[in-house]
Coordinates of C-alpha atoms in Angstrom, one line a residue:
Chain A
M1 CA -14.4 -46.8 -9.8
P2 CA -12.0 -43.7 -9.6
V3 CA -13.1 -40.4 -11.0
T4 CA -11.1 -39.6 -14.2
I5 CA -9.7 -36.1 -14.3
L6 CA -7.9 -34.8 -17.4
F7 CA -5.3 -32.2 -16.6
A8 CA -5.4 -30.2 -19.9
A9 CA -2.6 -27.6 -19.6
R10 CA 1.0 -27.3 -20.6
P11 CA 3.6 -29.7 -19.1
E12 CA 5.3 -27.1 -17.0
R13 CA 1.9 -26.5 -15.3
W14 CA 1.6 -30.2 -14.4
V15 CA 5.0 -30.0 -12.7
Q16 CA 3.5 -27.3 -10.4
Y17 CA 0.1 -29.0 -9.9
E18 CA 0.8 -32.8 -9.7
A19 CA 1.6 -32.9 -5.9
P20 CA -0.9 -30.3 -4.6
L21 CA -3.8 -31.5 -6.8
T22 CA -3.2 -35.1 -5.8
E23 CA -3.1 -34.1 -2.2
A24 CA -6.2 -31.8 -2.4
L25 CA -8.3 -34.5 -4.1
A26 CA -7.3 -37.1 -1.4
E27 CA -8.1 -34.6 1.3
A28 CA -11.5 -34.1 -0.2
G29 CA -12.1 -37.8 -0.1
I30 CA -12.1 -38.3 -3.8
D31 CA -10.7 -41.5 -5.4
A32 CA -9.3 -39.9 -8.5
E33 CA -7.1 -40.8 -11.4
I34 CA -5.5 -37.8 -12.9
I35 CA -4.3 -38.1 -16.5
T36 CA -2.5 -35.5 -18.6
G37 CA -3.7 -36.9 -22.0
T38 CA -6.1 -39.6 -23.3
D39 CA -7.1 -41.6 -26.3
S40 CA -10.5 -42.2 -24.7
P41 CA -12.1 -38.8 -24.1
E42 CA -15.4 -40.5 -23.4
T43 CA -14.1 -41.8 -20.1
V44 CA -13.1 -38.3 -18.7
D45 CA -15.3 -37.1 -15.8
Y46 CA -13.7 -33.6 -15.3
I47 CA -11.3 -31.4 -17.3
V48 CA -9.0 -29.1 -15.4
Y49 CA -8.3 -26.6 -18.2
A50 CA -5.9 -24.0 -19.4
P51 CA -7.1 -22.3 -22.6
N52 CA -3.6 -22.8 -24.2
S53 CA -3.8 -26.6 -23.8
D54 CA -4.2 -29.1 -26.7
V55 CA -7.9 -29.5 -25.9
Q56 CA -9.9 -27.2 -28.1
D57 CA -12.7 -29.5 -29.2
F58 CA -14.9 -30.6 -26.3
T59 CA -17.3 -32.7 -28.4
P60 CA -15.6 -36.1 -27.7
F61 CA -15.8 -35.6 -23.9
T62 CA -19.3 -37.0 -23.7
R63 CA -19.3 -38.0 -20.0
C64 CA -17.5 -34.8 -18.8
K65 CA -19.5 -33.2 -15.9
A66 CA -17.6 -29.9 -15.8
V67 CA -14.7 -28.0 -17.2
L68 CA -12.7 -26.4 -14.4
N69 CA -10.7 -23.4 -15.7
L70 CA -7.3 -23.0 -14.0
W71 CA -7.5 -19.2 -14.3
A72 CA -9.8 -16.4 -13.3
G73 CA -10.3 -15.0 -16.9
V74 CA -12.4 -17.1 -19.3
E75 CA -12.4 -15.0 -22.4
N76 CA -10.4 -17.6 -24.4
I77 CA -12.8 -20.4 -23.6
V78 CA -16.2 -18.9 -23.1
G79 CA -16.8 -18.5 -26.9
N80 CA -15.9 -22.1 -27.7
T81 CA -19.1 -23.5 -29.2
T82 CA -18.0 -27.1 -28.7
L83 CA -18.2 -26.6 -24.9
T84 CA -21.6 -27.6 -23.7
Q85 CA -20.5 -28.8 -20.2
P86 CA -20.7 -26.5 -17.2
L87 CA -17.7 -24.2 -17.0
A88 CA -16.2 -22.9 -13.7
R89 CA -13.8 -20.1 -13.3
M90 CA -11.0 -20.2 -10.8
V91 CA -11.5 -18.1 -7.8
D92 CA -8.3 -18.7 -5.9
P93 CA -8.1 -17.0 -2.5
A94 CA -4.3 -16.5 -3.0
L95 CA -4.9 -14.9 -6.4
T96 CA -7.3 -12.5 -4.8
Q97 CA -5.0 -11.7 -1.9
G98 CA -2.0 -11.2 -4.3
M99 CA -4.2 -8.9 -6.4
V100 CA -5.2 -6.9 -3.4
E101 CA -1.5 -6.4 -2.4
W102 CA -0.5 -5.4 -6.0
C103 CA -3.3 -2.9 -6.4
A104 CA -2.9 -1.4 -2.9
G105 CA 0.8 -1.0 -3.6
H106 CA 0.4 0.7 -6.9
V107 CA -2.5 2.9 -5.8
L108 CA -0.5 4.1 -2.9
R109 CA 2.5 4.6 -5.2
H110 CA 0.5 6.9 -7.4
H111 CA -1.3 8.5 -4.4
L112 CA 2.0 9.3 -2.7
G113 CA 3.8 10.3 -5.8
M114 CA 6.6 7.9 -5.1
D115 CA 8.2 7.8 -8.5
L116 CA 9.4 11.4 -8.1
H117 CA 11.7 10.2 -5.4
I118 CA 12.5 6.7 -6.7
H119 CA 13.8 8.4 -9.9
G120 CA 15.1 11.6 -8.2
Q121 CA 18.2 10.3 -6.4
D122 CA 20.2 13.2 -7.7
G123 CA 21.0 15.2 -4.5
I124 CA 18.1 17.6 -4.8
W125 CA 16.0 17.7 -1.6
R126 CA 12.5 17.9 -3.1
A127 CA 10.7 18.8 0.2
G128 CA 7.3 20.4 0.6
I129 CA 5.3 18.2 -1.7
I130 CA 2.9 16.4 0.7
P131 CA 0.0 14.5 -0.9
P132 CA -3.5 14.9 0.3
L133 CA -4.7 12.2 2.7
A134 CA -6.3 9.1 1.2
A135 CA -9.7 10.3 2.3
E136 CA -9.3 13.2 -0.1
R137 CA -8.5 10.9 -3.0
V138 CA -11.2 9.3 -5.0
V139 CA -10.2 5.8 -6.3
T140 CA -12.7 4.1 -8.6
V141 CA -12.5 0.4 -9.1
L142 CA -14.2 -0.8 -12.3
G143 CA -15.4 -4.4 -11.7
L144 CA -16.8 -5.7 -8.4
G145 CA -16.3 -9.4 -8.8
E146 CA -14.2 -11.4 -6.5
L147 CA -11.1 -9.4 -7.3
G148 CA -12.6 -5.9 -7.6
A149 CA -14.6 -6.2 -4.5
A150 CA -11.6 -7.4 -2.5
V151 CA -9.4 -4.6 -3.9
A152 CA -12.1 -1.9 -3.3
Q153 CA -12.6 -3.0 0.3
A154 CA -8.8 -3.0 1.0
L155 CA -8.5 0.5 -0.4
A156 CA -11.4 1.7 1.7
G157 CA -9.6 0.1 4.7
L158 CA -6.6 2.3 3.9
G159 CA -8.8 5.3 4.0
F160 CA -9.4 6.1 0.3
D161 CA -12.6 7.5 -0.9
V162 CA -13.5 4.4 -2.9
R163 CA -16.1 4.1 -5.6
G164 CA -16.9 0.8 -7.3
W165 CA -18.7 0.1 -10.6
S166 CA -20.2 -3.1 -11.9
R167 CA -22.6 -4.0 -14.7
R168 CA -25.2 -5.3 -12.3
P169 CA -25.8 -3.6 -8.9
R170 CA -23.6 -4.9 -6.1
E171 CA -22.9 -3.8 -2.5
V172 CA -19.4 -3.7 -1.0
A173 CA -18.9 -2.4 2.6
G174 CA -17.3 1.0 2.7
V175 CA -17.5 1.5 -1.0
A176 CA -19.8 3.8 -3.0
C177 CA -21.2 1.4 -5.5
F178 CA -22.4 2.4 -9.0
A179 CA -23.9 0.2 -11.7
G180 CA -25.1 0.2 -15.3
A181 CA -24.2 2.5 -18.1
D182 CA -25.2 5.7 -16.4
G183 CA -23.5 4.7 -13.2
L184 CA -20.2 4.3 -15.1
D185 CA -19.8 7.9 -16.0
A186 CA -20.8 8.9 -12.5
A187 CA -18.3 6.6 -10.9
L188 CA -15.5 8.0 -13.0
T189 CA -16.3 11.7 -12.7
G190 CA -13.6 13.3 -10.6
A191 CA -11.7 10.1 -9.8
G192 CA -8.0 10.5 -9.1
I193 CA -7.0 6.9 -9.6
V194 CA -8.9 4.2 -11.6
V195 CA -8.3 0.5 -11.1
L196 CA -9.5 -1.8 -13.9
L197 CA -10.7 -5.3 -12.8
L198 CA -13.4 -6.0 -15.2
P199 CA -13.8 -9.2 -17.2
L200 CA -13.1 -8.9 -20.9
T201 CA -16.3 -9.1 -22.8
P202 CA -17.5 -7.4 -26.0
A203 CA -19.3 -4.9 -23.7
T204 CA -16.1 -4.0 -21.7
E205 CA -13.7 -3.7 -24.6
N206 CA -12.4 -0.1 -24.7
V207 CA -14.5 0.7 -21.7
L208 CA -11.9 3.3 -20.7
N209 CA -12.0 5.5 -23.8
A210 CA -11.2 9.1 -24.5
D211 CA -14.6 10.4 -23.4
R212 CA -14.4 8.6 -20.0
M213 CA -10.8 9.6 -19.5
A214 CA -11.9 13.2 -19.8
L215 CA -14.3 12.7 -16.9
L216 CA -11.5 11.9 -14.5
A217 CA -9.8 14.5 -12.2
P218 CA -7.0 16.3 -14.1
G219 CA -3.8 14.4 -13.6
A220 CA -5.5 11.1 -12.7
A221 CA -3.6 7.8 -12.7
I222 CA -4.7 4.5 -14.3
V223 CA -3.8 1.1 -12.9
N224 CA -4.8 -1.9 -15.1
P225 CA -4.2 -5.4 -13.7
G226 CA -7.4 -6.6 -15.5
R227 CA -7.2 -7.1 -19.2
G228 CA -5.4 -5.0 -21.9
P229 CA -8.3 -4.4 -24.2
L230 CA -10.3 -2.7 -21.5
I231 CA -8.4 0.5 -22.4
D232 CA -8.3 2.3 -25.7
D233 CA -4.6 2.5 -26.0
E234 CA -4.4 5.4 -28.4
A235 CA -6.7 7.5 -26.3
L236 CA -4.6 6.6 -23.3
I237 CA -1.4 7.9 -24.9
A238 CA -3.2 11.0 -26.0
A239 CA -4.5 11.7 -22.5
L240 CA -1.1 11.1 -21.0
D241 CA 0.5 13.5 -23.5
S242 CA -2.1 16.2 -22.9
G243 CA -1.6 15.9 -19.1
Q244 CA -5.2 14.9 -18.5
L245 CA -3.7 11.7 -17.1
S246 CA -0.4 11.8 -15.1
H247 CA 0.5 8.1 -15.3
A248 CA -0.6 4.6 -16.2
T249 CA 0.6 1.4 -14.7
L250 CA -0.3 -1.4 -17.0
D251 CA 0.1 -5.1 -16.2
V252 CA -1.9 -6.5 -19.2
F253 CA -1.8 -5.8 -22.9
R254 CA -3.5 -6.7 -26.2
T255 CA -0.3 -8.6 -27.0
E256 CA 1.8 -10.3 -24.3
P257 CA 4.7 -10.2 -23.9
L258 CA 4.4 -6.5 -24.9
P259 CA 6.7 -6.1 -27.9
P260 CA 9.9 -4.2 -27.2
E261 CA 9.0 -1.6 -29.9
H262 CA 5.6 -0.8 -28.4
P263 CA 5.3 2.9 -27.4
F264 CA 4.2 2.0 -23.9
W265 CA 7.7 0.9 -23.0
A266 CA 9.3 4.2 -23.9
H267 CA 6.6 6.5 -22.7
P268 CA 7.7 8.4 -19.6
K269 CA 4.3 8.3 -18.0
V270 CA 3.7 4.6 -18.5
T271 CA 4.9 1.8 -16.3
V272 CA 4.8 -1.6 -18.0
T273 CA 4.7 -4.6 -15.6
P274 CA 4.8 -8.1 -17.1
H275 CA 1.5 -9.6 -16.2
I276 CA 2.6 -10.2 -12.6
A277 CA -0.2 -8.4 -10.6
S278 CA -1.2 -11.7 -9.3
E279 CA -1.0 -15.4 -10.0
T280 CA -3.0 -18.4 -9.3
R281 CA -1.1 -20.5 -6.8
A282 CA -1.1 -24.3 -7.2
S283 CA -1.7 -25.1 -3.6
T284 CA -4.8 -23.0 -3.0
A285 CA -6.2 -23.5 -6.6
S286 CA -5.9 -27.3 -6.2
C287 CA -8.3 -27.1 -3.2
V288 CA -10.8 -25.1 -5.2
I289 CA -10.7 -27.8 -8.0
A290 CA -11.0 -30.6 -5.5
E291 CA -14.0 -28.9 -3.9
N292 CA -15.7 -28.6 -7.3
V293 CA -15.0 -32.3 -8.1
R294 CA -16.5 -33.2 -4.7
R295 CA -19.6 -31.1 -5.4
G296 CA -20.0 -32.7 -8.8
E297 CA -19.8 -36.2 -7.4
A298 CA -22.2 -35.3 -4.5
G299 CA -24.7 -33.8 -7.0
E300 CA -24.2 -30.3 -5.4
P301 CA -24.0 -27.1 -7.4
F302 CA -20.6 -26.2 -8.7
L303 CA -18.8 -23.1 -7.4
Y304 CA -17.9 -20.2 -9.6
L305 CA -20.0 -21.2 -12.7
V306 CA -19.5 -19.0 -15.7
A307 CA -22.6 -17.2 -17.0
R308 CA -22.0 -18.2 -20.7
D309 CA -24.3 -15.5 -22.1
A310 CA -22.7 -12.7 -20.1
G311 CA -19.2 -14.0 -21.0
Y312 CA -17.8 -14.2 -17.4
Chain B
M1 CA -9.9 38.3 30.4
P2 CA -8.8 36.4 27.3
V3 CA -6.2 33.6 27.4
T4 CA -2.9 34.7 25.9
I5 CA -1.3 32.2 23.6
L6 CA 2.1 32.8 22.1
F7 CA 2.5 31.2 18.7
A8 CA 6.3 30.6 18.8
A9 CA 7.2 29.3 15.4
R10 CA 8.6 30.7 12.1
P11 CA 6.4 33.2 10.2
E12 CA 5.6 30.8 7.4
R13 CA 4.0 28.5 10.0
W14 CA 1.8 31.3 11.2
V15 CA 0.5 31.8 7.7
Q16 CA -0.7 28.2 7.8
Y17 CA -2.0 28.2 11.4
E18 CA -3.6 31.7 11.9
A19 CA -7.0 30.8 10.4
P20 CA -7.4 27.2 11.6
L21 CA -6.1 27.9 15.1
T22 CA -8.3 30.9 15.6
E23 CA -11.3 28.8 14.4
A24 CA -10.4 25.8 16.6
L25 CA -10.1 27.9 19.7
A26 CA -13.4 29.7 19.0
E27 CA -15.1 26.3 18.5
A28 CA -13.7 25.1 21.8
G29 CA -15.3 28.1 23.5
I30 CA -12.0 29.8 24.4
D31 CA -11.7 33.5 24.5
A32 CA -8.1 33.7 23.2
E33 CA -5.6 36.3 22.1
I34 CA -3.0 34.7 19.9
I35 CA 0.3 36.7 19.6
T36 CA 3.4 35.8 17.6
G37 CA 5.8 37.7 19.8
T38 CA 5.8 39.5 23.1
D39 CA 7.7 42.0 25.3
S40 CA 5.8 40.7 28.3
P41 CA 6.5 37.0 28.6
E42 CA 5.0 36.9 32.1
T43 CA 1.6 37.5 30.6
V44 CA 1.7 34.4 28.4
D45 CA -0.7 31.5 29.4
Y46 CA 0.3 28.9 26.7
I47 CA 3.1 28.6 24.2
V48 CA 2.4 26.8 20.9
Y49 CA 5.9 25.8 20.1
A50 CA 8.2 24.8 17.3
P51 CA 11.8 24.1 18.4
N52 CA 13.3 26.2 15.7
S53 CA 11.5 29.3 16.9
D54 CA 13.1 32.3 18.7
V55 CA 12.0 31.1 22.1
Q56 CA 14.8 29.0 23.6
D57 CA 14.7 30.3 27.2
F58 CA 11.4 29.5 29.0
T59 CA 12.5 31.2 32.3
P60 CA 10.6 34.5 31.7
F61 CA 7.3 32.7 31.0
T62 CA 6.4 32.6 34.6
R63 CA 2.6 32.2 34.2
C64 CA 2.7 29.7 31.3
K65 CA 0.6 26.7 32.0
A66 CA 1.9 24.5 29.2
V67 CA 4.1 24.3 26.2
L68 CA 2.3 22.7 23.3
N69 CA 4.7 21.3 20.8
L70 CA 3.6 21.6 17.1
W71 CA 5.4 18.4 16.2
A72 CA 5.4 14.8 17.2
G73 CA 9.1 14.6 17.9
V74 CA 10.3 16.4 21.0
E75 CA 14.0 15.6 21.0
N76 CA 15.0 19.2 20.4
I77 CA 13.1 20.6 23.3
V78 CA 13.0 17.8 25.9
G79 CA 16.5 18.5 27.0
N80 CA 15.9 22.3 27.5
T81 CA 16.6 22.8 31.2
T82 CA 14.8 26.1 31.3
L83 CA 11.6 24.4 30.5
T84 CA 9.8 23.6 33.8
Q85 CA 6.2 23.8 32.4
P86 CA 4.3 20.8 31.3
L87 CA 5.2 19.8 27.7
A88 CA 2.8 18.2 25.3
R89 CA 3.6 16.5 22.1
M90 CA 1.5 16.8 19.0
V91 CA -0.6 13.8 18.2
D92 CA -2.3 14.8 15.0
P93 CA -4.7 12.3 13.6
A94 CA -3.9 13.5 10.1
L95 CA -0.2 13.0 10.8
T96 CA -0.9 9.5 11.9
Q97 CA -3.0 8.7 8.9
G98 CA -0.4 10.2 6.5
M99 CA 2.3 8.1 8.2
V100 CA 0.2 5.0 7.8
E101 CA -0.3 5.7 4.1
W102 CA 3.4 6.4 3.5
C103 CA 4.6 3.3 5.4
A104 CA 2.0 1.0 3.8
G105 CA 3.0 2.3 0.4
H106 CA 6.8 1.8 0.9
V107 CA 6.4 -1.6 2.6
L108 CA 4.2 -2.8 -0.3
R109 CA 6.8 -1.3 -2.7
H110 CA 9.6 -3.4 -1.2
H111 CA 7.3 -6.4 -0.7
L112 CA 6.2 -6.4 -4.3
G113 CA 9.7 -5.5 -5.7
M114 CA 8.2 -2.6 -7.6
D115 CA 11.5 -0.8 -8.3
L116 CA 12.6 -3.6 -10.7
H117 CA 9.7 -2.5 -13.0
I118 CA 9.7 1.2 -12.3
H119 CA 13.3 1.3 -13.4
G120 CA 13.1 -1.5 -16.0
Q121 CA 11.1 0.2 -18.8
D122 CA 13.6 -1.1 -21.4
G123 CA 11.4 -3.5 -23.4
I124 CA 12.5 -6.6 -21.4
W125 CA 9.5 -8.6 -20.2
R126 CA 10.6 -9.7 -16.8
A127 CA 7.9 -12.2 -16.1
G128 CA 7.8 -15.0 -13.6
I129 CA 9.0 -13.1 -10.5
I130 CA 6.0 -13.3 -8.2
P131 CA 6.5 -12.2 -4.6
P132 CA 5.3 -14.3 -1.7
L133 CA 2.0 -13.3 -0.2
A134 CA 2.1 -10.7 2.6
A135 CA 1.2 -13.5 5.1
E136 CA 4.6 -15.0 4.3
R137 CA 6.5 -11.7 4.8
V138 CA 7.5 -10.7 8.3
V139 CA 7.4 -6.9 8.8
T140 CA 8.8 -5.6 12.1
V141 CA 7.7 -2.2 13.3
L142 CA 10.1 -0.7 15.9
G143 CA 8.1 1.7 18.1
L144 CA 4.5 1.2 19.1
G145 CA 3.5 4.7 20.0
E146 CA 0.7 6.5 18.2
L147 CA 2.4 6.2 14.9
G148 CA 4.0 2.8 15.2
A149 CA 0.8 1.1 16.5
A150 CA -1.3 2.6 13.7
V151 CA 1.2 1.5 11.0
A152 CA 1.5 -2.0 12.5
Q153 CA -2.2 -2.4 12.5
A154 CA -2.6 -1.2 9.0
L155 CA 0.1 -3.6 7.8
A156 CA -1.6 -6.5 9.6
G157 CA -4.8 -5.4 7.9
L158 CA -3.1 -5.8 4.5
G159 CA -2.2 -9.4 5.5
F160 CA 1.5 -9.0 6.6
D161 CA 3.0 -11.1 9.3
V162 CA 3.6 -8.1 11.6
R163 CA 5.7 -7.9 14.7
G164 CA 6.0 -4.8 16.8
W165 CA 8.6 -3.8 19.4
S166 CA 8.5 -1.2 22.1
R167 CA 10.5 -0.4 25.2
R168 CA 7.6 -1.1 27.5
P169 CA 5.2 -3.9 26.8
R170 CA 2.2 -2.9 24.6
E171 CA -0.6 -4.7 22.9
V172 CA -1.7 -4.0 19.3
A173 CA -4.5 -6.1 17.8
G174 CA -3.2 -8.5 15.1
V175 CA 0.4 -7.7 15.9
A176 CA 2.9 -10.0 17.7
C177 CA 4.3 -7.6 20.3
F178 CA 7.8 -7.7 21.8
A179 CA 9.3 -5.5 24.5
G180 CA 12.5 -4.7 26.2
A181 CA 16.1 -5.4 25.2
D182 CA 15.7 -9.2 24.7
G183 CA 12.5 -8.7 22.8
L184 CA 14.2 -6.5 20.3
D185 CA 16.5 -9.2 18.9
A186 CA 13.6 -11.6 18.8
A187 CA 11.4 -9.1 17.0
L188 CA 14.1 -8.5 14.4
T189 CA 15.2 -12.1 13.8
G190 CA 14.1 -13.2 10.3
A191 CA 12.2 -10.0 9.5
G192 CA 12.0 -9.2 5.8
I193 CA 11.1 -5.5 6.2
V194 CA 11.8 -3.2 9.2
V195 CA 9.9 0.1 9.8
L196 CA 11.5 2.5 12.3
L197 CA 9.1 4.6 14.2
L198 CA 10.9 5.0 17.5
P199 CA 11.4 8.3 19.3
L200 CA 15.0 9.5 19.3
T201 CA 16.5 9.2 22.8
P202 CA 20.0 8.3 24.0
A203 CA 18.7 4.7 24.3
T204 CA 17.4 4.5 20.7
E205 CA 20.4 6.1 18.9
N206 CA 21.9 3.5 16.5
V207 CA 19.3 1.0 17.7
L208 CA 19.6 -0.6 14.2
N209 CA 23.3 -1.4 14.2
A210 CA 25.4 -4.0 12.4
D211 CA 24.6 -6.8 14.9
R212 CA 20.9 -6.3 14.6
M213 CA 21.0 -6.0 10.8
A214 CA 22.6 -9.4 10.8
L215 CA 19.6 -10.9 12.5
L216 CA 17.2 -9.9 9.6
A217 CA 16.3 -12.2 6.8
P218 CA 18.9 -12.1 4.0
G219 CA 17.9 -9.3 1.6
A220 CA 15.7 -7.5 4.1
A221 CA 14.6 -3.9 3.4
I222 CA 14.6 -1.0 5.8
V223 CA 12.1 1.8 5.9
N224 CA 12.9 4.8 8.2
P225 CA 10.3 7.5 8.6
G226 CA 11.3 8.0 12.2
R227 CA 14.5 9.7 13.0
G228 CA 17.9 9.5 11.2
P229 CA 20.1 8.6 14.1
L230 CA 18.1 5.5 14.9
I231 CA 20.3 3.8 12.2
D232 CA 24.1 3.3 12.2
D233 CA 24.7 4.8 8.8
E234 CA 28.0 3.1 8.2
A235 CA 26.7 -0.3 9.2
L236 CA 23.7 0.3 6.9
I237 CA 25.9 0.9 3.9
A238 CA 28.1 -2.1 4.7
A239 CA 25.0 -4.3 5.0
L240 CA 23.6 -3.0 1.7
D241 CA 27.0 -3.6 0.0
S242 CA 27.3 -7.1 1.4
G243 CA 23.7 -8.0 0.2
Q244 CA 22.5 -8.7 3.7
L245 CA 20.1 -5.8 3.1
S246 CA 18.5 -5.3 -0.3
H247 CA 17.3 -1.7 0.1
A248 CA 16.8 1.1 2.4
T249 CA 14.2 3.9 2.0
L250 CA 15.2 6.7 4.3
D251 CA 13.1 9.8 5.0
V252 CA 15.1 11.2 7.9
F253 CA 18.8 11.9 8.4
R254 CA 21.3 13.1 10.9
T255 CA 21.6 16.3 8.7
E256 CA 18.6 17.6 6.8
P257 CA 18.4 18.5 4.0
L258 CA 20.7 15.6 3.3
P259 CA 23.8 17.1 1.7
P260 CA 24.1 16.4 -2.1
E261 CA 27.5 14.8 -1.5
H262 CA 26.2 12.3 1.0
P263 CA 26.8 8.7 -0.2
F264 CA 23.1 7.8 0.4
W265 CA 22.1 9.8 -2.6
A266 CA 24.3 7.9 -5.0
H267 CA 23.9 4.4 -3.5
P268 CA 21.8 2.2 -5.8
K269 CA 20.2 0.5 -2.9
V270 CA 19.1 3.6 -1.0
T271 CA 16.0 5.7 -1.7
V272 CA 16.3 9.2 -0.1
T273 CA 13.0 10.9 0.5
P274 CA 13.0 14.5 1.8
H275 CA 11.3 14.2 5.2
I276 CA 7.9 13.9 3.7
A277 CA 6.6 10.6 5.2
S278 CA 4.0 12.6 7.0
E279 CA 3.3 16.1 8.1
T280 CA 1.3 17.7 10.8
R281 CA -1.7 19.4 9.2
A282 CA -2.7 22.8 10.5
S283 CA -6.5 22.1 10.5
T284 CA -6.4 18.9 12.6
A285 CA -3.4 20.0 14.7
S286 CA -5.2 23.2 15.7
C287 CA -8.0 21.2 17.1
V288 CA -5.5 19.3 19.3
I289 CA -4.0 22.5 20.5
A290 CA -7.4 24.0 21.3
E291 CA -8.5 20.9 23.2
N292 CA -5.3 21.1 25.3
V293 CA -5.9 24.8 26.1
R294 CA -9.5 24.0 27.0
R295 CA -8.3 21.3 29.3
G296 CA -5.8 23.6 30.9
E297 CA -8.4 26.3 31.6
A298 CA -10.9 23.6 33.0
G299 CA -8.2 22.2 35.2
E300 CA -8.3 18.8 33.4
P301 CA -5.2 16.8 32.6
F302 CA -3.4 17.7 29.4
L303 CA -3.3 15.2 26.5
Y304 CA -0.1 13.8 25.2
L305 CA 2.2 15.0 28.0
V306 CA 5.9 14.2 27.5
A307 CA 7.6 12.0 30.1
R308 CA 10.6 14.2 30.5
D309 CA 12.8 11.5 32.1
A310 CA 12.1 9.0 29.3
G311 CA 12.7 11.7 26.7
Y312 CA 9.4 11.2 24.7

């Protein structure tokens, strides 16, 4: 009997995933029937899930062995009390690689002071402003999960003086790793560029607040491809206006799309990017989903299970 | 008797070099007297040289064992027929590292399409434009000397599909290497980003001409931190205007500073940067100079000798 997989996401997502997911399941040797809706929730074996889908009550899915989230962030599902099944995050190698490229690019942009020249095409030869070498620039990456660890390692490979921070102690080659509440202040003190790649949980909301911004090197830059609420927005604007921070490149916001009247758009020291830092790609993500279905059918442990109590 | 070293460069350079060069020579165990001018050229053992210095006739320096160029490029000295002494280029590890950072930053900038967002802070949420992964982007580095090889390797480390080209065959780990006249067209065909790091010689002038620009992927970007005359400027503007090229970031020019009325400044698809891609740094360069003086005194071969016939 085929495995029944409910693809619970918006129709435009199904257009992207139908072919690669079908192929990935076949390649994993799984006899699967993929459905995009059902009147018989009790017959569903797995749910491939986007939090903005119609499925919000998991109670009727009595046979479901796992909910496989399409995205890396789980903050919009982890608090759903009807969800009693195992929940797996997406860890897409292409998403990770795209994030590495975006973060490396924007860190180098701030490190090199590129904007002065991108904006300054006015015939004035602004010579003589040579940045320090990367080895002289402390970059602190907050969050050392799949994404943060990969970004920290790539930045170390480019020669930056990289620090990483995570709630629980981790080790990343070439990166000075800090952990816990005390470690956070130490990791931030004197940093010239901060990259935020933490999961959004009650403990990480506003983690970059006024007090912590004051610990950074004067003129530090912020790069946030993580989640909007990790930053105290008002404190950020105050620190930019005072000169404590020189720039913030923000890809994520409390409200997305960021409303046109939001002060970030008009602020000369803020670059808004429209949640493009990286994207899950259907071809590689489908392989991750297929592998987790294969594991479920073989009785093996699922990959990338969410620790429900920690929230990520 | 101390070794006499003539520091032949502009006075502002001496301000930068006096302390580190004195220290580097002492650390290399050399009893040296550094002078910044002389009435007795026949007493000079080594010349530390900038091509814009007062010394243009090397004939009177009858005892001079080597001319140690302060910079990587030697096109303004290699043709000096009065120079019969060995000539060494500067190969400064800090210059190389700075070049790697600048090139990686601008290649990522073009790869990611950053300018759309840096310029587009107008409240319009331009979502949905996700670049391909670096593995799907061909970056061709012209020149595989100290700088080109280091840049090509760093770009490969970031995941790009990197090709390199040099006059004579070279091997660089992780880079598809091409050589010679035929190899040049093959290296450029289908490239999405081209980085120019060739020495300037009669053979490399206008190496990137209209025919070769036509070989690139439609919408390709050019990054030139090498030398201005490597590019046919008129062909470049034509290719930008036709859309064959999407952008050029130029750090070097036939005339520097680039005159304010030059069309590059006003062209929307050109970013002019003021010869800042990388700079020789006095502390590290002084160590290279001291090592070459040590070698000269010990009768060992000099590092980084220029092949006068090849011009670099």
